[in-house]
Amino acid sequence: MSDPSSINGGSALAMVGKDCVAIACDLRLGSQSLGLANNFEKIFKINDKVMMGLTGLASDVTTLHELFRFKNNLYELREERKIEPSTFANLVSSTLYEKRFGPWFTGPLVAGLDKHNKPFICGFDSIGCIDYAKDFVVSGTASDQLYGMCEGLYQPNLEPEDLFETISQSLLNAVDRDTLSGWGAIVYIITKDKVIKKVLRTRQD
Amino acid sequence: MDVVLGIRLKDCTLIATSKSVTRGISVLKEDDDKTRILNEHNLIAFTGEAGDTVQFAEYIQANIQLYSMRENDIELSPKATASFVRNQLATSLRTRKPYQVNVLIGGFDTKTGKPTLNYIDYIGTQAILPYAAHGYAAFYCMSLLDKHYRPEMELNDGLKLLEMSIKELQTRMPMDFKGVIVKVIDKEGIRKIDV
């Protein structure tokens, strides 16, 4: 009931395809049972080839988004290059562990392509333990349902178009079995030369 | 059981707050104003823990006004104001005694010429909404507003919608909240409206 990571609700997931990755989230922002907004995006751009998802306590989602934007800006100024997804994952991990005994109540995801355009995805727990995966990672109040959908639908080496279908169906059918998630969805497909954003039509209950 | 309601209209934002102050079973005051003017085009409305609310709102008010004095009379935009307030609440949340204050910030952006409404709770959850309410009032009002709200509504349509909401609250809420104070934020600034 008063578990911070399930007050506002919301879910996200990321998947690996053939020379591409996909990351998706729902759009609900709630206060317990009451729906507040249906335009609360939980996926944020880090650079042209790296994106992150942040689910959990909405306050911490906003705070961490601002914090990582700040840290990434400093990184780009100091290094004069774009951050690699694996490097960014370690930045997220150490940032979360800084608050080991009073954590941020979020479950972040990182998805992107490295400098050789090799797909990279990973998830974290609230204190920064990295969950490296070669297929998919999930996060949020519908994570149980997402695991089920992904286990059932995922197959390796999907082309961007097929990966979009797979991640969309996984997300949509998972959030429909979770009262705290849903109210719209957004999918990003990251390929070596562009990022495609798609807004999904979903159930509104 | 304070009522704090906000509606964003075509070229203004409406803020309504209940006039009663209660403690336990007693009504202590029936002409209370739960808003503070931050600057010419930003109004904060608040509910929450008795001592915290006014203390917090006036702290925010002082800081927003200090900014204008330092920056050669430049007004902080609604977006910047809301970000500042959110940051204060989110920082306060992880202290020994957090401010238990929920706010709505009604604003008018003079650069873009658009009215805004920001919902921020004591946790630091921020949302830009077309209409919003805090506490129990939200449960009664949201469905009504979902049905009747139109983004292109003028002030008098907005006031009618507000009246509907207040009527609903008066019939469904267990307590008399002694009516509301209504304020409008538009390009002219902030003014009180008699209802």
Tab-separated table of C-alpha atoms in Angstrom:
chain	number	residue	atom	x	y	z
A	1	MET	CA	0.000	0.000	0.000
A	2	SER	CA	2.535	2.630	1.064
A	3	ASP	CA	5.410	0.914	-0.753
A	4	PRO	CA	7.107	3.889	-2.449
A	5	SER	CA	7.871	2.006	-5.658
A	6	SER	CA	4.209	1.207	-6.302
A	7	ILE	CA	2.429	4.444	-5.332
A	8	ASN	CA	2.504	5.963	-8.813
A	9	GLY	CA	2.596	2.778	-10.913
A	10	GLY	CA	4.145	2.316	-14.341
A	11	SER	CA	6.220	-0.190	-16.271
A	12	ALA	CA	9.023	-0.359	-18.813
A	13	LEU	CA	11.015	-2.949	-20.742
A	14	ALA	CA	13.862	-3.233	-23.228
A	15	MET	CA	14.669	-5.880	-25.856
A	16	VAL	CA	17.575	-6.770	-28.125
A	17	GLY	CA	17.110	-7.362	-31.860
A	18	LYS	CA	19.427	-7.789	-34.844
A	19	ASP	CA	21.697	-4.696	-34.804
A	20	CYS	CA	18.962	-2.827	-32.957
A	21	VAL	CA	17.408	-2.426	-29.528
A	22	ALA	CA	13.916	-1.443	-28.423
A	23	ILE	CA	12.781	0.213	-25.215
A	24	ALA	CA	9.162	0.835	-24.259
A	25	CYS	CA	7.062	2.152	-21.384
A	26	ASP	CA	3.475	2.907	-20.409
A	27	LEU	CA	2.253	6.472	-19.792
A	28	ARG	CA	0.291	6.278	-16.556
A	29	LEU	CA	0.992	8.472	-13.570
A	30	GLY	CA	-1.247	7.711	-10.627
A	31	SER	CA	-1.656	8.322	-6.944
A	32	GLN	CA	-2.623	4.881	-5.596
A	33	SER	CA	-5.912	4.039	-7.379
A	34	LEU	CA	-6.440	7.529	-8.811
A	35	GLY	CA	-5.081	8.184	-12.293
A	36	LEU	CA	-3.456	11.627	-12.493
A	37	ALA	CA	-1.904	11.844	-15.961
A	38	ASN	CA	-1.733	9.772	-19.131
A	39	ASN	CA	1.319	11.504	-20.603
A	40	PHE	CA	4.002	10.595	-18.091
A	41	GLU	CA	6.884	9.224	-20.173
A	42	LYS	CA	9.360	7.020	-18.367
A	43	ILE	CA	11.956	6.745	-21.126
A	44	PHE	CA	14.604	9.408	-21.527
A	45	LYS	CA	17.166	10.069	-24.219
A	46	ILE	CA	20.790	10.157	-23.105
A	47	ASN	CA	22.287	10.546	-26.581
A	48	ASP	CA	21.515	9.392	-30.135
A	49	LYS	CA	22.343	5.778	-29.305
A	50	VAL	CA	21.559	5.468	-25.603
A	51	MET	CA	18.211	5.687	-23.812
A	52	MET	CA	17.153	4.937	-20.263
A	53	GLY	CA	13.878	3.891	-18.675
A	54	LEU	CA	12.953	4.911	-15.127
A	55	THR	CA	10.000	3.344	-13.302
A	56	GLY	CA	8.980	3.516	-9.661
A	57	LEU	CA	8.367	6.557	-7.460
A	58	ALA	CA	7.529	9.419	-9.863
A	59	SER	CA	9.356	11.954	-7.711
A	60	ASP	CA	12.562	9.929	-7.974
A	61	VAL	CA	11.977	9.330	-11.688
A	62	THR	CA	12.014	13.117	-12.218
A	63	THR	CA	14.924	13.681	-9.838
A	64	LEU	CA	17.053	10.930	-11.396
A	65	HIS	CA	16.247	12.053	-14.915
A	66	GLU	CA	17.554	15.516	-14.011
A	67	LEU	CA	20.572	14.023	-12.231
A	68	PHE	CA	21.591	11.778	-15.138
A	69	ARG	CA	21.076	14.568	-17.650
A	70	PHE	CA	23.439	16.675	-15.532
A	71	LYS	CA	26.026	13.875	-15.189
A	72	ASN	CA	25.865	13.076	-18.879
A	73	ASN	CA	26.371	16.739	-19.798
A	74	LEU	CA	29.477	16.865	-17.601
A	75	TYR	CA	30.738	13.611	-19.169
A	76	GLU	CA	30.337	15.009	-22.692
A	77	LEU	CA	32.161	18.229	-21.751
A	78	ARG	CA	35.031	16.413	-20.040
A	79	GLU	CA	35.475	13.575	-22.564
A	80	GLU	CA	34.397	15.388	-25.747
A	81	ARG	CA	32.563	12.277	-26.941
A	82	LYS	CA	29.238	10.505	-26.458
A	83	ILE	CA	28.942	8.056	-23.566
A	84	GLU	CA	28.882	4.312	-24.350
A	85	PRO	CA	25.843	2.401	-23.070
A	86	SER	CA	28.001	0.102	-20.890
A	87	THR	CA	29.819	3.113	-19.417
A	88	PHE	CA	26.504	4.820	-18.743
A	89	ALA	CA	25.242	1.641	-17.069
A	90	ASN	CA	28.180	1.798	-14.653
A	91	LEU	CA	27.477	5.486	-14.026
A	92	VAL	CA	23.861	4.609	-13.157
A	93	SER	CA	25.013	1.746	-10.930
A	94	SER	CA	27.470	3.832	-8.896
A	95	THR	CA	24.975	6.721	-8.635
A	96	LEU	CA	22.349	4.380	-7.195
A	97	TYR	CA	24.775	2.705	-4.802
A	98	GLU	CA	25.753	6.101	-3.381
A	99	LYS	CA	22.340	5.955	-1.740
A	100	ARG	CA	22.799	2.378	-0.458
A	101	PHE	CA	21.101	2.982	2.916
A	102	GLY	CA	18.357	5.330	1.720
A	103	PRO	CA	17.816	4.393	-1.894
A	104	TRP	CA	16.072	6.040	-4.828
A	105	PHE	CA	12.876	4.036	-5.290
A	106	THR	CA	13.338	3.309	-8.979
A	107	GLY	CA	14.077	0.405	-11.274
A	108	PRO	CA	16.147	1.843	-14.126
A	109	LEU	CA	16.816	0.286	-17.529
A	110	VAL	CA	19.507	1.178	-20.049
A	111	ALA	CA	19.316	0.326	-23.756
A	112	GLY	CA	21.555	1.374	-26.595
A	113	LEU	CA	24.105	0.568	-29.266
A	114	ASP	CA	27.839	0.757	-28.532
A	115	LYS	CA	30.515	2.269	-30.813
A	116	HIS	CA	30.518	-0.871	-32.993
A	117	ASN	CA	26.699	-0.718	-33.102
A	118	LYS	CA	26.461	-3.816	-30.949
A	119	PRO	CA	23.229	-3.900	-28.917
A	120	PHE	CA	23.446	-3.406	-25.157
A	121	ILE	CA	20.678	-3.626	-22.571
A	122	CYS	CA	20.653	-3.919	-18.816
A	123	GLY	CA	18.446	-3.382	-15.785
A	124	PHE	CA	19.143	-2.409	-12.181
A	125	ASP	CA	17.675	-2.914	-8.744
A	126	SER	CA	17.085	0.162	-6.588
A	127	ILE	CA	20.622	0.092	-5.144
A	128	GLY	CA	22.467	-0.292	-8.435
A	129	CYS	CA	23.081	-4.027	-8.935
A	130	ILE	CA	23.362	-4.421	-12.720
A	131	ASP	CA	21.346	-7.132	-14.410
A	132	TYR	CA	23.085	-7.728	-17.751
A	133	ALA	CA	20.873	-9.550	-20.245
A	134	LYS	CA	21.258	-10.588	-23.849
A	135	ASP	CA	17.526	-10.845	-24.570
A	136	PHE	CA	15.235	-8.568	-22.508
A	137	VAL	CA	14.958	-6.642	-19.247
A	138	VAL	CA	11.781	-5.515	-17.465
A	139	SER	CA	10.895	-3.106	-14.681
A	140	GLY	CA	7.920	-1.575	-12.878
A	141	THR	CA	4.658	-2.628	-11.256
A	142	ALA	CA	3.831	-5.032	-14.131
A	143	SER	CA	7.273	-6.670	-14.089
A	144	ASP	CA	5.895	-10.127	-13.255
A	145	GLN	CA	3.500	-9.947	-16.182
A	146	LEU	CA	6.248	-8.554	-18.429
A	147	TYR	CA	8.538	-11.485	-17.627
A	148	GLY	CA	5.749	-13.852	-18.628
A	149	MET	CA	5.001	-12.065	-21.899
A	150	CYS	CA	8.664	-11.710	-22.849
A	151	GLU	CA	9.452	-15.348	-22.085
A	152	GLY	CA	6.586	-16.302	-24.365
A	153	LEU	CA	7.082	-13.926	-27.297
A	154	TYR	CA	10.789	-13.141	-27.464
A	155	GLN	CA	13.033	-14.630	-30.108
A	156	PRO	CA	16.614	-13.648	-30.908
A	157	ASN	CA	17.831	-11.652	-33.935
A	158	LEU	CA	14.569	-9.926	-34.856
A	159	GLU	CA	14.645	-7.150	-37.457
A	160	PRO	CA	13.529	-3.687	-36.203
A	161	GLU	CA	9.957	-4.072	-37.551
A	162	ASP	CA	9.456	-7.482	-35.938
A	163	LEU	CA	11.128	-6.363	-32.724
A	164	PHE	CA	8.632	-3.489	-32.564
A	165	GLU	CA	5.728	-5.950	-32.809
A	166	THR	CA	7.207	-8.224	-30.150
A	167	ILE	CA	7.991	-5.496	-27.616
A	168	SER	CA	4.628	-3.761	-28.207
A	169	GLN	CA	2.586	-6.925	-27.689
A	170	SER	CA	4.650	-7.848	-24.626
A	171	LEU	CA	4.073	-4.434	-23.044
A	172	LEU	CA	0.409	-4.043	-23.986
A	173	ASN	CA	-0.673	-7.465	-22.750
A	174	ALA	CA	1.362	-7.154	-19.559
A	175	VAL	CA	0.013	-3.732	-18.535
A	176	ASP	CA	-3.576	-4.835	-19.189
A	177	ARG	CA	-3.130	-7.297	-16.316
A	178	ASP	CA	-1.833	-4.571	-13.982
A	179	THR	CA	-4.143	-1.949	-12.475
A	180	LEU	CA	-1.307	0.518	-11.863
A	181	SER	CA	0.090	0.453	-15.416
A	182	GLY	CA	-1.260	1.298	-18.853
A	183	TRP	CA	-3.124	4.450	-19.982
A	184	GLY	CA	-1.079	4.677	-23.196
A	185	ALA	CA	2.331	3.401	-24.267
A	186	ILE	CA	5.434	4.527	-26.139
A	187	VAL	CA	8.026	2.438	-27.987
A	188	TYR	CA	11.492	3.520	-29.152
A	189	ILE	CA	13.483	1.489	-31.683
A	190	ILE	CA	17.175	2.389	-31.727
A	191	THR	CA	19.040	1.468	-34.939
A	192	LYS	CA	22.504	2.532	-36.070
A	193	ASP	CA	21.274	5.523	-38.058
A	194	LYS	CA	18.039	6.552	-36.372
A	195	VAL	CA	15.705	6.339	-33.394
A	196	ILE	CA	12.049	5.694	-34.172
A	197	LYS	CA	9.404	6.746	-31.650
A	198	LYS	CA	5.962	5.191	-31.840
A	199	VAL	CA	2.923	5.979	-29.704
A	200	LEU	CA	0.634	2.988	-29.152
A	201	ARG	CA	-3.144	3.040	-28.884
A	202	THR	CA	-4.120	1.185	-25.741
A	203	ARG	CA	-7.043	0.403	-23.474
A	204	GLN	CA	-7.990	3.406	-21.336
A	205	ASP	CA	-9.115	1.605	-18.177
B	1	MET	CA	-10.524	17.557	4.042
B	2	ASP	CA	-9.516	20.819	2.419
B	3	VAL	CA	-10.582	21.449	-1.146
B	4	VAL	CA	-7.961	22.649	-3.609
B	5	LEU	CA	-9.068	22.672	-7.222
B	6	GLY	CA	-7.514	24.000	-10.398
B	7	ILE	CA	-8.738	24.231	-13.997
B	8	ARG	CA	-6.712	25.420	-16.977
B	9	LEU	CA	-8.841	27.205	-19.574
B	10	LYS	CA	-8.183	28.723	-23.006
B	11	ASP	CA	-6.377	31.834	-21.775
B	12	CYS	CA	-6.436	31.661	-17.992
B	13	THR	CA	-6.131	29.272	-15.059
B	14	LEU	CA	-8.737	29.011	-12.308
B	15	ILE	CA	-7.827	28.119	-8.731
B	16	ALA	CA	-10.444	27.416	-6.049
B	17	THR	CA	-9.651	26.735	-2.377
B	18	SER	CA	-12.010	25.996	0.505
B	19	LYS	CA	-12.492	28.692	3.157
B	20	SER	CA	-12.664	26.506	6.258
B	21	VAL	CA	-9.882	25.744	8.703
B	22	THR	CA	-10.647	22.724	10.867
B	23	ARG	CA	-8.919	20.957	13.690
B	24	GLY	CA	-10.431	17.693	14.835
B	25	ILE	CA	-14.185	18.247	15.167
B	26	SER	CA	-13.995	22.055	15.311
B	27	VAL	CA	-14.192	24.652	12.569
B	28	LEU	CA	-11.708	27.359	13.580
B	29	LYS	CA	-12.102	29.783	10.673
B	30	GLU	CA	-14.443	30.263	7.743
B	31	ASP	CA	-12.743	32.876	5.600
B	32	ASP	CA	-9.312	31.329	5.108
B	33	ASP	CA	-7.313	31.907	1.946
B	34	LYS	CA	-5.152	28.888	1.101
B	35	THR	CA	-3.227	30.657	-1.651
B	36	ARG	CA	-0.160	32.907	-1.872
B	37	ILE	CA	0.877	35.126	-4.769
B	38	LEU	CA	4.399	34.182	-5.885
B	39	ASN	CA	4.793	36.853	-8.551
B	40	GLU	CA	2.596	38.701	-11.042
B	41	HIS	CA	1.650	35.558	-12.977
B	42	ASN	CA	2.086	32.697	-10.509
B	43	LEU	CA	-0.212	31.590	-7.715
B	44	ILE	CA	0.365	28.727	-5.283
B	45	ALA	CA	-2.552	26.931	-3.596
B	46	PHE	CA	-1.801	24.508	-0.777
B	47	THR	CA	-3.141	21.788	1.547
B	48	GLY	CA	-1.581	19.513	4.098
B	49	GLU	CA	-0.202	19.488	7.642
B	50	ALA	CA	-1.395	22.493	9.659
B	51	GLY	CA	1.857	24.307	10.464
B	52	ASP	CA	3.766	23.261	7.372
B	53	THR	CA	1.468	24.679	4.700
B	54	VAL	CA	1.707	28.423	5.317
B	55	GLN	CA	5.363	28.178	6.375
B	56	PHE	CA	6.254	26.398	3.129
B	57	ALA	CA	4.145	28.593	0.845
B	58	GLU	CA	5.583	31.789	2.292
B	59	TYR	CA	9.119	30.404	2.062
B	60	ILE	CA	8.529	29.721	-1.626
B	61	GLN	CA	6.914	33.153	-2.043
B	62	ALA	CA	9.913	34.874	-0.469
B	63	ASN	CA	12.387	32.998	-2.653
B	64	ILE	CA	10.506	33.638	-5.891
B	65	GLN	CA	10.296	37.331	-5.043
B	66	LEU	CA	13.986	37.395	-4.098
B	67	TYR	CA	14.799	35.992	-7.526
B	68	SER	CA	12.919	38.841	-9.241
B	69	MET	CA	14.704	41.439	-7.102
B	70	ARG	CA	18.158	40.009	-7.862
B	71	GLU	CA	17.544	39.432	-11.557
B	72	ASN	CA	16.499	42.966	-12.409
B	73	ASP	CA	12.727	42.409	-12.213
B	74	ILE	CA	12.747	39.303	-14.399
B	75	GLU	CA	9.776	37.118	-13.533
B	76	LEU	CA	10.326	33.388	-12.985
B	77	SER	CA	8.196	31.461	-15.521
B	78	PRO	CA	5.485	29.013	-14.382
B	79	LYS	CA	7.663	26.103	-15.518
B	80	ALA	CA	10.680	27.344	-13.558
B	81	THR	CA	8.525	28.144	-10.533
B	82	ALA	CA	7.041	24.650	-10.521
B	83	SER	CA	10.481	23.044	-10.917
B	84	PHE	CA	11.764	25.077	-7.983
B	85	VAL	CA	8.847	24.069	-5.753
B	86	ARG	CA	9.155	20.399	-6.768
B	87	ASN	CA	12.845	20.441	-6.020
B	88	GLN	CA	12.223	21.924	-2.565
B	89	LEU	CA	9.640	19.246	-1.733
B	90	ALA	CA	11.720	16.376	-3.164
B	91	THR	CA	14.743	17.542	-1.150
B	92	SER	CA	12.628	17.985	1.966
B	93	LEU	CA	11.188	14.463	1.611
B	94	ARG	CA	14.522	12.882	2.579
B	95	THR	CA	15.118	15.029	5.657
B	96	ARG	CA	14.261	14.220	9.279
B	97	LYS	CA	10.971	16.127	9.091
B	98	PRO	CA	9.661	16.593	5.544
B	99	TYR	CA	7.173	19.344	4.643
B	100	GLN	CA	3.783	17.636	4.312
B	101	VAL	CA	2.363	20.065	1.784
B	102	ASN	CA	0.544	19.392	-1.476
B	103	VAL	CA	0.266	22.258	-3.920
B	104	LEU	CA	-1.237	23.418	-7.170
B	105	ILE	CA	0.548	26.172	-9.067
B	106	GLY	CA	-1.544	28.203	-11.430
B	107	GLY	CA	0.471	30.300	-13.830
B	108	PHE	CA	0.445	32.288	-17.005
B	109	ASP	CA	3.533	32.178	-19.210
B	110	THR	CA	3.943	35.689	-20.610
B	111	LYS	CA	6.536	34.478	-23.164
B	112	THR	CA	4.330	31.829	-24.794
B	113	GLY	CA	1.043	33.470	-23.815
B	114	LYS	CA	-0.284	30.203	-22.395
B	115	PRO	CA	-1.893	29.396	-19.037
B	116	THR	CA	-0.537	26.423	-17.059
B	117	LEU	CA	-1.530	24.302	-14.102
B	118	ASN	CA	1.016	22.308	-12.114
B	119	TYR	CA	0.148	19.523	-9.688
B	120	ILE	CA	2.844	18.817	-7.089
B	121	ASP	CA	2.424	16.623	-3.998
B	122	TYR	CA	4.600	16.419	-0.869
B	123	ILE	CA	6.561	13.509	-2.338
B	124	GLY	CA	7.659	15.661	-5.261
B	125	THR	CA	5.410	14.147	-7.896
B	126	GLN	CA	4.957	16.794	-10.570
B	127	ALA	CA	2.438	16.781	-13.410
B	128	ILE	CA	1.269	19.464	-15.797
B	129	LEU	CA	-2.479	18.942	-16.049
B	130	PRO	CA	-5.566	20.506	-17.628
B	131	TYR	CA	-7.441	20.178	-14.308
B	132	ALA	CA	-6.378	18.924	-10.909
B	133	ALA	CA	-7.405	18.534	-7.288
B	134	HIS	CA	-5.759	17.352	-4.095
B	135	GLY	CA	-7.105	14.998	-1.454
B	136	TYR	CA	-10.649	13.605	-1.326
B	137	ALA	CA	-11.951	16.369	-3.603
B	138	ALA	CA	-10.079	14.736	-6.482
B	139	PHE	CA	-12.146	11.544	-6.206
B	140	TYR	CA	-15.411	13.457	-6.564
B	141	CYS	CA	-14.269	16.007	-9.161
B	142	MET	CA	-12.121	14.116	-11.650
B	143	SER	CA	-14.882	12.084	-13.267
B	144	LEU	CA	-17.036	15.184	-13.549
B	145	LEU	CA	-14.213	17.162	-15.115
B	146	ASP	CA	-13.276	14.239	-17.396
B	147	LYS	CA	-16.773	14.429	-18.844
B	148	HIS	CA	-17.343	18.179	-19.109
B	149	TYR	CA	-13.892	19.734	-19.569
B	150	ARG	CA	-12.964	21.206	-22.966
B	151	PRO	CA	-9.504	22.742	-23.567
B	152	GLU	CA	-10.958	25.724	-25.461
B	153	MET	CA	-13.260	26.906	-22.671
B	154	GLU	CA	-13.516	30.617	-21.854
B	155	LEU	CA	-13.592	32.037	-18.318
B	156	ASN	CA	-17.370	31.955	-17.839
B	157	ASP	CA	-17.599	28.343	-19.055
B	158	GLY	CA	-14.788	27.531	-16.644
B	159	LEU	CA	-16.631	29.162	-13.780
B	160	LYS	CA	-19.747	27.123	-14.612
B	161	LEU	CA	-17.652	23.964	-14.561
B	162	LEU	CA	-16.143	25.031	-11.252
B	163	GLU	CA	-19.624	25.633	-9.852
B	164	MET	CA	-20.653	22.102	-10.891
B	165	SER	CA	-17.612	20.689	-9.119
B	166	ILE	CA	-18.239	22.654	-5.927
B	167	LYS	CA	-21.933	21.592	-5.940
B	168	GLU	CA	-20.852	17.961	-6.245
B	169	LEU	CA	-18.429	18.379	-3.345
B	170	GLN	CA	-21.073	20.075	-1.187
B	171	THR	CA	-23.493	17.191	-1.712
B	172	ARG	CA	-20.987	14.339	-1.369
B	173	MET	CA	-18.457	15.534	1.203
B	174	PRO	CA	-19.349	14.745	4.851
B	175	MET	CA	-18.214	18.166	6.068
B	176	ASP	CA	-19.149	21.767	5.287
B	177	PHE	CA	-16.020	23.361	3.852
B	178	LYS	CA	-17.588	26.864	3.993
B	179	GLY	CA	-17.446	27.576	0.257
B	180	VAL	CA	-14.475	28.535	-1.844
B	181	ILE	CA	-12.264	31.462	-2.771
B	182	VAL	CA	-11.760	31.596	-6.536
B	183	LYS	CA	-8.771	33.229	-8.197
B	184	VAL	CA	-7.937	33.698	-11.865
B	185	ILE	CA	-4.456	33.888	-13.370
B	186	ASP	CA	-4.316	35.359	-16.866
B	187	LYS	CA	-2.194	37.779	-18.879
B	188	GLU	CA	-3.386	40.691	-16.730
B	189	GLY	CA	-2.126	39.003	-13.572
B	190	ILE	CA	-3.950	37.485	-10.600
B	191	ARG	CA	-7.389	38.524	-9.372
B	192	LYS	CA	-10.043	37.256	-7.010
B	193	ILE	CA	-13.486	36.426	-8.381
B	194	ASP	CA	-16.687	36.612	-6.348
B	195	VAL	CA	-18.849	33.501	-6.554
